[in-house]
């Protein structure tokens, strides 16, 4: 097995003779399996301790840039701050740049300011548009690693992405929707905050594909550009309900769920099934009140921890690793809600 440690150092760590360690490393035999395992554990311990030494005293200033409703950016901030102790002995300090909506040029200006000022890394949730991609490329050229969070910018020079498998999430929502609606008639309202967020587009494609395959007679009615904000979301939902008297279920991809439910109530309509995303403070209250059928949740704390690790690896403070796997999708109902510490 490859390793950078001298034979003497491994022997000292394992409490064995150099001759025994040499036999294990060169597969010469004559050594008990338990002794061989001690040698391999010693190498793993040395590697871990070397990593810790590289991290001691290191401070990483990371900028978190997000276009998102306040309820989600608050959840991200809480998840990051909860994870900071687990990153010790390194110290991660964070600067937050949050906005709910606005032109892409404002996000570009923020990213360019960060590039001029300097940063050890940027965690970014932004629309997938050419000007944002160009701004990420400028950061990369300036030596600032960018990790996309929740929604990806695959054509950019970002070093990695953390988040769930959004197509699988959308297909999961379709499975639940079909099971719970059963044979009852009715159309399904799909609600996106914006068509420019890749994660929402992929969720919608996963949902639409699975519904078409499993329930081809069920019509889907799409609304978009509510930005996940209650004020704009209410008007979009109310107009959709007036146009289509057959809507009786909702797949909320982009949020604004309090406003969506209020629109149903004001129209005197029942929402038989309501599947949403993310255990933010709004959805947590709605789920506890049984006003949502289920929330598709992934662990934001895991995402933020992985994002920080990617930044550290970009600076050589952690050893290289393979691709970051997607976060696991959890179907949360009022009866299996994670504790606040786990929910992030």
mmCIF file of C-alpha atoms in Angstrom:
data_model
loop_
_atom_site.group_PDB
_atom_site.id
_atom_site.type_symbol
_atom_site.label_atom_id
_atom_site.label_comp_id
_atom_site.label_asym_id
_atom_site.label_seq_id
_atom_site.Cartn_x
_atom_site.Cartn_y
_atom_site.Cartn_z
ATOM 1 C CA UNK A 1 0.000 0.000 0.000
ATOM 2 C CA UNK A 2 1.304 3.466 -0.816
ATOM 3 C CA UNK A 3 2.196 5.817 2.041
ATOM 4 C CA UNK A 4 4.732 8.589 2.703
ATOM 5 C CA UNK A 5 5.954 7.395 6.137
ATOM 6 C CA UNK A 6 9.421 5.957 6.982
ATOM 7 C CA UNK A 7 9.516 2.359 8.168
ATOM 8 C CA UNK A 8 10.844 3.460 11.564
ATOM 9 C CA UNK A 9 7.955 5.868 12.097
ATOM 10 C CA UNK A 10 5.350 3.194 11.283
ATOM 11 C CA UNK A 11 7.072 0.718 13.602
ATOM 12 C CA UNK A 12 7.092 3.260 16.437
ATOM 13 C CA UNK A 13 3.417 4.058 15.903
ATOM 14 C CA UNK A 14 2.446 0.363 15.821
ATOM 15 C CA UNK A 15 4.739 -0.702 18.666
ATOM 16 C CA UNK A 16 6.315 -3.364 16.457
ATOM 17 C CA UNK A 17 9.774 -4.077 15.109
ATOM 18 C CA UNK A 18 10.870 -2.603 11.811
ATOM 19 C CA UNK A 19 11.396 -6.130 10.485
ATOM 20 C CA UNK A 20 7.780 -7.067 11.229
ATOM 21 C CA UNK A 21 6.474 -3.911 9.579
ATOM 22 C CA UNK A 22 8.666 -4.578 6.550
ATOM 23 C CA UNK A 23 7.267 -8.115 6.194
ATOM 24 C CA UNK A 24 3.686 -6.774 6.316
ATOM 25 C CA UNK A 25 4.262 -3.977 3.825
ATOM 26 C CA UNK A 26 6.005 -6.251 1.364
ATOM 27 C CA UNK A 27 3.624 -9.201 1.805
ATOM 28 C CA UNK A 28 6.395 -11.594 2.839
ATOM 29 C CA UNK A 29 4.163 -13.666 5.108
ATOM 30 C CA UNK A 30 4.942 -15.122 8.490
ATOM 31 C CA UNK A 31 2.876 -12.460 10.286
ATOM 32 C CA UNK A 32 -0.432 -12.935 12.056
ATOM 33 C CA UNK A 33 -3.459 -11.207 10.535
ATOM 34 C CA UNK A 34 -3.979 -9.200 13.732
ATOM 35 C CA UNK A 35 -0.399 -7.911 13.517
ATOM 36 C CA UNK A 36 -0.886 -6.913 9.879
ATOM 37 C CA UNK A 37 -4.021 -5.024 10.876
ATOM 38 C CA UNK A 38 -2.027 -3.167 13.548
ATOM 39 C CA UNK A 39 0.414 -2.014 10.884
ATOM 40 C CA UNK A 40 -2.365 -0.767 8.616
ATOM 41 C CA UNK A 41 -4.046 1.005 11.552
ATOM 42 C CA UNK A 42 -0.737 2.670 12.411
ATOM 43 C CA UNK A 43 -0.435 4.016 8.862
ATOM 44 C CA UNK A 44 -4.033 5.285 8.977
ATOM 45 C CA UNK A 45 -3.356 6.944 12.347
ATOM 46 C CA UNK A 46 -0.221 8.626 11.027
ATOM 47 C CA UNK A 47 -2.089 9.883 7.971
ATOM 48 C CA UNK A 48 -4.929 11.269 10.093
ATOM 49 C CA UNK A 49 -2.516 12.937 12.500
ATOM 50 C CA UNK A 50 -0.573 14.448 9.614
ATOM 51 C CA UNK A 51 -3.843 15.941 8.352
ATOM 52 C CA UNK A 52 -4.567 17.341 11.817
ATOM 53 C CA UNK A 53 -1.125 18.933 11.929
ATOM 54 C CA UNK A 54 -1.741 20.588 8.564
ATOM 55 C CA UNK A 55 -5.027 22.001 9.885
ATOM 56 C CA UNK A 56 -3.807 23.306 13.252
ATOM 57 C CA UNK A 57 -3.789 27.080 13.211
ATOM 58 C CA UNK A 58 -5.290 27.291 9.712
ATOM 59 C CA UNK A 59 -8.066 29.818 9.265
ATOM 60 C CA UNK A 60 -10.253 29.690 6.173
ATOM 61 C CA UNK A 61 -12.354 32.749 5.365
ATOM 62 C CA UNK A 62 -15.304 31.522 3.310
ATOM 63 C CA UNK A 63 -17.969 33.637 1.614
ATOM 64 C CA UNK A 64 -21.492 32.227 1.320
ATOM 65 C CA UNK A 65 -23.364 33.856 -1.568
ATOM 66 C CA UNK A 66 -27.005 32.915 -2.055
ATOM 67 C CA UNK A 67 -30.107 34.017 -3.899
ATOM 68 C CA UNK A 68 -32.831 32.413 -1.841
ATOM 69 C CA UNK A 69 -35.865 33.211 0.303
ATOM 70 C CA UNK A 70 -34.932 34.246 3.830
ATOM 71 C CA UNK A 71 -36.322 31.041 5.328
ATOM 72 C CA UNK A 72 -33.814 28.922 3.363
ATOM 73 C CA UNK A 73 -30.791 31.194 3.791
ATOM 74 C CA UNK A 74 -31.493 31.184 7.542
ATOM 75 C CA UNK A 75 -31.472 27.374 7.493
ATOM 76 C CA UNK A 76 -28.138 27.361 5.623
ATOM 77 C CA UNK A 77 -26.568 29.813 8.081
ATOM 78 C CA UNK A 78 -27.735 27.706 11.041
ATOM 79 C CA UNK A 79 -26.449 24.494 9.424
ATOM 80 C CA UNK A 80 -23.012 25.988 8.747
ATOM 81 C CA UNK A 81 -22.655 27.424 12.232
ATOM 82 C CA UNK A 82 -23.679 24.078 13.742
ATOM 83 C CA UNK A 83 -20.976 22.318 11.711
ATOM 84 C CA UNK A 84 -18.099 24.688 12.489
ATOM 85 C CA UNK A 85 -16.960 22.829 15.638
ATOM 86 C CA UNK A 86 -16.638 19.585 13.643
ATOM 87 C CA UNK A 87 -14.086 21.262 11.357
ATOM 88 C CA UNK A 88 -11.551 21.796 14.167
ATOM 89 C CA UNK A 89 -8.592 22.053 14.458
ATOM 90 C CA UNK A 90 -9.096 24.252 11.407
ATOM 91 C CA UNK A 91 -11.055 27.455 11.938
ATOM 92 C CA UNK A 92 -13.633 28.439 9.317
ATOM 93 C CA UNK A 93 -14.877 32.003 9.430
ATOM 94 C CA UNK A 94 -17.791 32.980 7.235
ATOM 95 C CA UNK A 95 -19.149 36.070 5.539
ATOM 96 C CA UNK A 96 -22.752 35.924 4.335
ATOM 97 C CA UNK A 97 -24.110 37.608 1.226
ATOM 98 C CA UNK A 98 -27.813 36.810 1.032
ATOM 99 C CA UNK A 99 -30.562 38.259 -1.136
ATOM 100 C CA UNK A 100 -34.039 37.026 -1.918
ATOM 101 C CA UNK A 101 -34.341 38.219 -5.507
ATOM 102 C CA UNK A 102 -32.927 40.699 -7.999
ATOM 103 C CA UNK A 103 -31.072 40.862 -11.315
ATOM 104 C CA UNK A 104 -28.145 38.564 -11.957
ATOM 105 C CA UNK A 105 -25.902 41.616 -12.264
ATOM 106 C CA UNK A 106 -26.149 42.196 -8.510
ATOM 107 C CA UNK A 107 -24.863 38.698 -7.783
ATOM 108 C CA UNK A 108 -22.091 39.185 -10.330
ATOM 109 C CA UNK A 109 -21.063 42.426 -8.586
ATOM 110 C CA UNK A 110 -20.928 40.581 -5.238
ATOM 111 C CA UNK A 111 -18.763 37.801 -6.667
ATOM 112 C CA UNK A 112 -16.428 40.278 -8.333
ATOM 113 C CA UNK A 113 -16.038 42.224 -5.061
ATOM 114 C CA UNK A 114 -15.101 39.007 -3.304
ATOM 115 C CA UNK A 115 -12.524 38.315 -6.016
ATOM 116 C CA UNK A 116 -10.944 41.739 -5.546
ATOM 117 C CA UNK A 117 -10.966 41.546 -1.750
ATOM 118 C CA UNK A 118 -9.815 37.932 -1.552
ATOM 119 C CA UNK A 119 -11.307 34.807 -0.023
ATOM 120 C CA UNK A 120 -10.298 31.226 0.698
ATOM 121 C CA UNK A 121 -13.500 29.982 -0.902
ATOM 122 C CA UNK A 122 -17.033 30.775 -2.035
ATOM 123 C CA UNK A 123 -20.116 28.630 -1.422
ATOM 124 C CA UNK A 124 -22.637 29.665 -4.055
ATOM 125 C CA UNK A 125 -26.351 29.206 -4.689
ATOM 126 C CA UNK A 126 -27.192 31.139 -7.830
ATOM 127 C CA UNK A 127 -29.148 30.936 -11.095
ATOM 128 C CA UNK A 128 -27.506 29.054 -13.941
ATOM 129 C CA UNK A 129 -27.059 31.963 -16.337
ATOM 130 C CA UNK A 130 -24.000 32.899 -18.459
ATOM 131 C CA UNK A 131 -23.021 35.999 -16.473
ATOM 132 C CA UNK A 132 -22.897 34.044 -13.211
ATOM 133 C CA UNK A 133 -20.835 31.313 -14.870
ATOM 134 C CA UNK A 134 -18.393 33.957 -16.141
ATOM 135 C CA UNK A 135 -18.089 35.466 -12.644
ATOM 136 C CA UNK A 136 -17.277 32.028 -11.192
ATOM 137 C CA UNK A 137 -14.629 31.572 -13.869
ATOM 138 C CA UNK A 138 -13.063 34.900 -12.866
ATOM 139 C CA UNK A 139 -12.940 33.796 -9.236
ATOM 140 C CA UNK A 140 -11.271 30.527 -10.233
ATOM 141 C CA UNK A 141 -8.700 32.433 -12.296
ATOM 142 C CA UNK A 142 -7.978 34.579 -9.229
ATOM 143 C CA UNK A 143 -7.334 31.471 -7.129
ATOM 144 C CA UNK A 144 -10.645 31.501 -5.229
ATOM 145 C CA UNK A 145 -12.259 28.026 -5.240
ATOM 146 C CA UNK A 146 -16.048 27.986 -5.699
ATOM 147 C CA UNK A 147 -18.372 25.218 -4.507
ATOM 148 C CA UNK A 148 -21.967 25.265 -5.724
ATOM 149 C CA UNK A 149 -24.564 24.563 -3.041
ATOM 150 C CA UNK A 150 -27.962 22.887 -3.668
ATOM 151 C CA UNK A 151 -28.101 24.018 -7.312
ATOM 152 C CA UNK A 152 -25.227 23.538 -9.734
ATOM 153 C CA UNK A 153 -23.420 25.563 -12.400
ATOM 154 C CA UNK A 154 -21.889 22.641 -14.313
ATOM 155 C CA UNK A 155 -20.437 24.747 -17.144
ATOM 156 C CA UNK A 156 -18.463 26.912 -14.705
ATOM 157 C CA UNK A 157 -14.989 26.436 -13.226
ATOM 158 C CA UNK A 158 -16.409 25.523 -9.801
ATOM 159 C CA UNK A 159 -14.374 22.845 -8.008
ATOM 160 C CA UNK A 160 -17.389 20.808 -6.895
ATOM 161 C CA UNK A 161 -21.055 20.658 -6.051
ATOM 162 C CA UNK A 162 -22.887 19.548 -2.910
ATOM 163 C CA UNK A 163 -26.574 18.720 -2.749
ATOM 164 C CA UNK A 164 -29.086 15.988 -3.409
ATOM 165 C CA UNK A 165 -29.907 14.112 -6.614
ATOM 166 C CA UNK A 166 -32.652 16.443 -7.769
ATOM 167 C CA UNK A 167 -34.044 14.212 -10.511
ATOM 168 C CA UNK A 168 -34.399 11.393 -8.005
ATOM 169 C CA UNK A 169 -36.090 13.806 -5.602
ATOM 170 C CA UNK A 170 -38.598 14.814 -8.262
ATOM 171 C CA UNK A 171 -39.308 11.194 -9.144
ATOM 172 C CA UNK A 172 -39.786 10.413 -5.443
ATOM 173 C CA UNK A 173 -42.316 13.239 -5.203
ATOM 174 C CA UNK A 174 -44.181 11.773 -8.204
ATOM 175 C CA UNK A 175 -44.253 8.337 -6.584
ATOM 176 C CA UNK A 176 -45.724 9.760 -3.372
ATOM 177 C CA UNK A 177 -48.190 11.911 -5.280
ATOM 178 C CA UNK A 178 -49.455 8.957 -7.299
ATOM 179 C CA UNK A 179 -49.793 6.729 -4.251
ATOM 180 C CA UNK A 180 -51.714 9.296 -2.215
ATOM 181 C CA UNK A 181 -53.995 10.561 -4.974
ATOM 182 C CA UNK A 182 -54.787 7.054 -6.107
ATOM 183 C CA UNK A 183 -57.671 6.932 -8.547
ATOM 184 C CA UNK A 184 -59.176 10.232 -7.481
ATOM 185 C CA UNK A 185 -59.500 12.700 -10.359
ATOM 186 C CA UNK A 186 -57.630 15.973 -10.337
ATOM 187 C CA UNK A 187 -54.657 17.839 -11.715
ATOM 188 C CA UNK A 188 -51.351 18.593 -9.990
ATOM 189 C CA UNK A 189 -49.906 22.078 -9.628
ATOM 190 C CA UNK A 190 -46.094 22.187 -9.922
ATOM 191 C CA UNK A 191 -44.540 25.344 -8.534
ATOM 192 C CA UNK A 192 -40.999 26.572 -9.274
ATOM 193 C CA UNK A 193 -39.425 29.692 -7.828
ATOM 194 C CA UNK A 194 -37.539 30.316 -11.096
ATOM 195 C CA UNK A 195 -36.730 28.511 -14.300
ATOM 196 C CA UNK A 196 -33.069 29.535 -13.968
ATOM 197 C CA UNK A 197 -32.204 27.365 -10.952
ATOM 198 C CA UNK A 198 -30.881 24.074 -12.271
ATOM 199 C CA UNK A 199 -31.909 22.101 -9.184
ATOM 200 C CA UNK A 200 -35.546 23.127 -9.613
ATOM 201 C CA UNK A 201 -35.470 22.345 -13.318
ATOM 202 C CA UNK A 202 -34.084 18.870 -12.579
ATOM 203 C CA UNK A 203 -36.690 18.225 -9.878
ATOM 204 C CA UNK A 204 -39.428 19.207 -12.311
ATOM 205 C CA UNK A 205 -38.015 16.920 -15.013
ATOM 206 C CA UNK A 206 -37.783 14.009 -12.576
ATOM 207 C CA UNK A 207 -41.339 14.606 -11.399
ATOM 208 C CA UNK A 208 -42.773 15.025 -14.872
ATOM 209 C CA UNK A 209 -40.985 11.952 -16.237
ATOM 210 C CA UNK A 210 -42.160 9.693 -13.413
ATOM 211 C CA UNK A 211 -45.730 11.013 -13.555
ATOM 212 C CA UNK A 212 -45.856 10.519 -17.318
ATOM 213 C CA UNK A 213 -44.634 6.949 -16.926
ATOM 214 C CA UNK A 214 -46.832 5.948 -13.980
ATOM 215 C CA UNK A 215 -49.881 8.212 -14.300
ATOM 216 C CA UNK A 216 -50.119 9.382 -17.925
ATOM 217 C CA UNK A 217 -53.686 10.634 -17.530
ATOM 218 C CA UNK A 218 -52.844 13.067 -14.725
ATOM 219 C CA UNK A 219 -52.445 16.632 -16.019
ATOM 220 C CA UNK A 220 -49.682 18.846 -14.600
ATOM 221 C CA UNK A 221 -50.115 22.626 -14.347
ATOM 222 C CA UNK A 222 -46.889 24.616 -13.953
ATOM 223 C CA UNK A 223 -46.334 28.032 -12.405
ATOM 224 C CA UNK A 224 -42.945 29.710 -12.070
ATOM 225 C CA UNK A 225 -41.064 32.920 -11.257
ATOM 226 C CA UNK A 226 -42.684 33.394 -7.845
ATOM 227 C CA UNK A 227 -39.121 33.461 -6.401
ATOM 228 C CA UNK A 228 -40.416 31.399 -3.474
ATOM 229 C CA UNK A 229 -41.787 34.606 -1.911
ATOM 230 C CA UNK A 230 -45.252 34.640 -0.384
ATOM 231 C CA UNK A 231 -46.431 37.871 -1.999
ATOM 232 C CA UNK A 232 -45.763 36.788 -5.585
ATOM 233 C CA UNK A 233 -46.548 33.120 -4.963
ATOM 234 C CA UNK A 234 -50.091 33.843 -3.754
ATOM 235 C CA UNK A 235 -51.039 35.676 -6.946
ATOM 236 C CA UNK A 236 -49.621 32.938 -9.183
ATOM 237 C CA UNK A 237 -51.432 30.147 -7.344
ATOM 238 C CA UNK A 238 -54.724 32.022 -7.125
ATOM 239 C CA UNK A 239 -54.645 32.710 -10.871
ATOM 240 C CA UNK A 240 -53.866 29.048 -11.623
ATOM 241 C CA UNK A 241 -56.775 27.883 -9.460
ATOM 242 C CA UNK A 242 -59.129 30.242 -11.241
ATOM 243 C CA UNK A 243 -57.985 28.959 -14.647
ATOM 244 C CA UNK A 244 -58.162 25.272 -13.736
ATOM 245 C CA UNK A 245 -60.947 24.040 -11.435
ATOM 246 C CA UNK A 246 -59.440 20.513 -11.487
ATOM 247 C CA UNK A 247 -56.244 21.311 -9.506
ATOM 248 C CA UNK A 248 -56.358 19.355 -6.253
ATOM 249 C CA UNK A 249 -52.686 18.643 -5.392
ATOM 250 C CA UNK A 250 -49.360 20.525 -5.254
ATOM 251 C CA UNK A 251 -45.735 19.628 -5.806
ATOM 252 C CA UNK A 252 -43.891 22.648 -4.459
ATOM 253 C CA UNK A 253 -40.402 22.719 -5.945
ATOM 254 C CA UNK A 254 -39.486 26.294 -5.055
ATOM 255 C CA UNK A 255 -41.316 27.151 -1.810
ATOM 256 C CA UNK A 256 -43.783 29.841 -0.852
ATOM 257 C CA UNK A 257 -45.996 27.185 0.707
ATOM 258 C CA UNK A 258 -47.806 29.357 3.242
ATOM 259 C CA UNK A 259 -49.018 31.551 0.395
ATOM 260 C CA UNK A 260 -49.977 28.518 -1.702
ATOM 261 C CA UNK A 261 -52.149 27.112 1.061
ATOM 262 C CA UNK A 262 -53.730 30.495 1.683
ATOM 263 C CA UNK A 263 -54.636 30.748 -2.010
ATOM 264 C CA UNK A 264 -56.391 27.361 -1.817
ATOM 265 C CA UNK A 265 -58.282 28.457 1.301
ATOM 266 C CA UNK A 266 -59.342 31.785 -0.169
ATOM 267 C CA UNK A 267 -60.568 30.017 -3.297
ATOM 268 C CA UNK A 268 -62.552 27.558 -1.186
ATOM 269 C CA UNK A 269 -60.571 24.646 -2.637
ATOM 270 C CA UNK A 270 -59.106 21.550 -0.994
ATOM 271 C CA UNK A 271 -55.455 20.593 -1.478
ATOM 272 C CA UNK A 272 -55.618 16.817 -1.130
ATOM 273 C CA UNK A 273 -51.849 16.139 -1.382
ATOM 274 C CA UNK A 274 -49.003 18.623 -0.860
ATOM 275 C CA UNK A 275 -45.366 17.550 -1.277
ATOM 276 C CA UNK A 276 -42.650 20.142 -0.600
ATOM 277 C CA UNK A 277 -38.875 20.453 -0.187
ATOM 278 C CA UNK A 278 -36.611 21.427 2.748
ATOM 279 C CA UNK A 279 -37.297 21.552 6.475
ATOM 280 C CA UNK A 280 -37.030 25.321 6.812
ATOM 281 C CA UNK A 281 -38.940 27.062 9.599
ATOM 282 C CA UNK A 282 -42.072 27.521 7.451
ATOM 283 C CA UNK A 283 -42.272 23.914 6.307
ATOM 284 C CA UNK A 284 -41.510 22.593 9.772
ATOM 285 C CA UNK A 285 -44.528 24.427 11.195
ATOM 286 C CA UNK A 286 -46.762 23.396 8.290
ATOM 287 C CA UNK A 287 -45.742 19.753 8.557
ATOM 288 C CA UNK A 288 -46.337 19.652 12.306
ATOM 289 C CA UNK A 289 -49.801 21.099 11.671
ATOM 290 C CA UNK A 290 -50.451 18.337 9.065
ATOM 291 C CA UNK A 291 -50.906 20.943 6.341
ATOM 292 C CA UNK A 292 -48.185 19.337 4.211
ATOM 293 C CA UNK A 293 -48.300 15.668 3.280
ATOM 294 C CA UNK A 294 -44.515 15.221 3.228
ATOM 295 C CA UNK A 295 -41.291 17.169 2.904
ATOM 296 C CA UNK A 296 -38.347 15.865 0.885
ATOM 297 C CA UNK A 297 -35.409 16.685 3.093
ATOM 298 C CA UNK A 298 -31.654 16.400 2.788
ATOM 299 C CA UNK A 299 -29.105 17.121 5.490
ATOM 300 C CA UNK A 300 -27.867 20.694 5.050
ATOM 301 C CA UNK A 301 -25.259 20.188 7.747
ATOM 302 C CA UNK A 302 -23.751 17.350 5.716
ATOM 303 C CA UNK A 303 -23.758 19.566 2.621
ATOM 304 C CA UNK A 304 -22.035 22.463 4.391
ATOM 305 C CA UNK A 305 -19.448 20.160 5.952
ATOM 306 C CA UNK A 306 -18.643 18.639 2.560
ATOM 307 C CA UNK A 307 -18.457 22.096 0.962
ATOM 308 C CA UNK A 308 -15.936 23.261 3.573
ATOM 309 C CA UNK A 309 -13.890 20.098 3.061
ATOM 310 C CA UNK A 310 -13.767 20.787 -0.686
ATOM 311 C CA UNK A 311 -12.412 24.280 0.020
ATOM 312 C CA UNK A 312 -9.793 22.858 2.398
ATOM 313 C CA UNK A 313 -8.713 20.288 -0.193
ATOM 314 C CA UNK A 314 -8.349 23.021 -2.778
ATOM 315 C CA UNK A 315 -5.779 24.630 -0.460
ATOM 316 C CA UNK A 316 -3.954 21.351 0.220
ATOM 317 C CA UNK A 317 -5.073 21.198 3.856
ATOM 318 C CA UNK A 318 -6.851 17.858 3.409
ATOM 319 C CA UNK A 319 -5.796 14.893 1.271
ATOM 320 C CA UNK A 320 -7.531 14.401 -2.093
ATOM 321 C CA UNK A 321 -10.765 12.424 -2.158
ATOM 322 C CA UNK A 322 -13.145 11.045 -4.743
ATOM 323 C CA UNK A 323 -16.223 12.807 -6.079
ATOM 324 C CA UNK A 324 -18.726 14.027 -3.487
ATOM 325 C CA UNK A 325 -21.790 11.747 -3.595
ATOM 326 C CA UNK A 326 -25.274 13.307 -3.590
ATOM 327 C CA UNK A 327 -26.929 13.877 -0.222
ATOM 328 C CA UNK A 328 -29.463 11.232 0.754
ATOM 329 C CA UNK A 329 -33.121 12.156 0.276
ATOM 330 C CA UNK A 330 -35.359 11.618 3.295
ATOM 331 C CA UNK A 331 -39.156 11.552 3.105
ATOM 332 C CA UNK A 332 -40.297 13.393 6.239
ATOM 333 C CA UNK A 333 -43.869 13.226 7.537
ATOM 334 C CA UNK A 334 -45.361 14.659 10.735
ATOM 335 C CA UNK A 335 -44.417 11.385 12.432
ATOM 336 C CA UNK A 336 -40.693 11.091 11.672
ATOM 337 C CA UNK A 337 -39.433 14.655 11.862
ATOM 338 C CA UNK A 338 -35.747 14.904 12.772
ATOM 339 C CA UNK A 339 -34.727 16.827 15.835
ATOM 340 C CA UNK A 340 -33.664 20.465 15.246
ATOM 341 C CA UNK A 341 -30.011 19.510 15.772
ATOM 342 C CA UNK A 342 -30.231 16.987 12.933
ATOM 343 C CA UNK A 343 -32.456 19.027 10.632
ATOM 344 C CA UNK A 344 -29.954 21.842 10.392
#
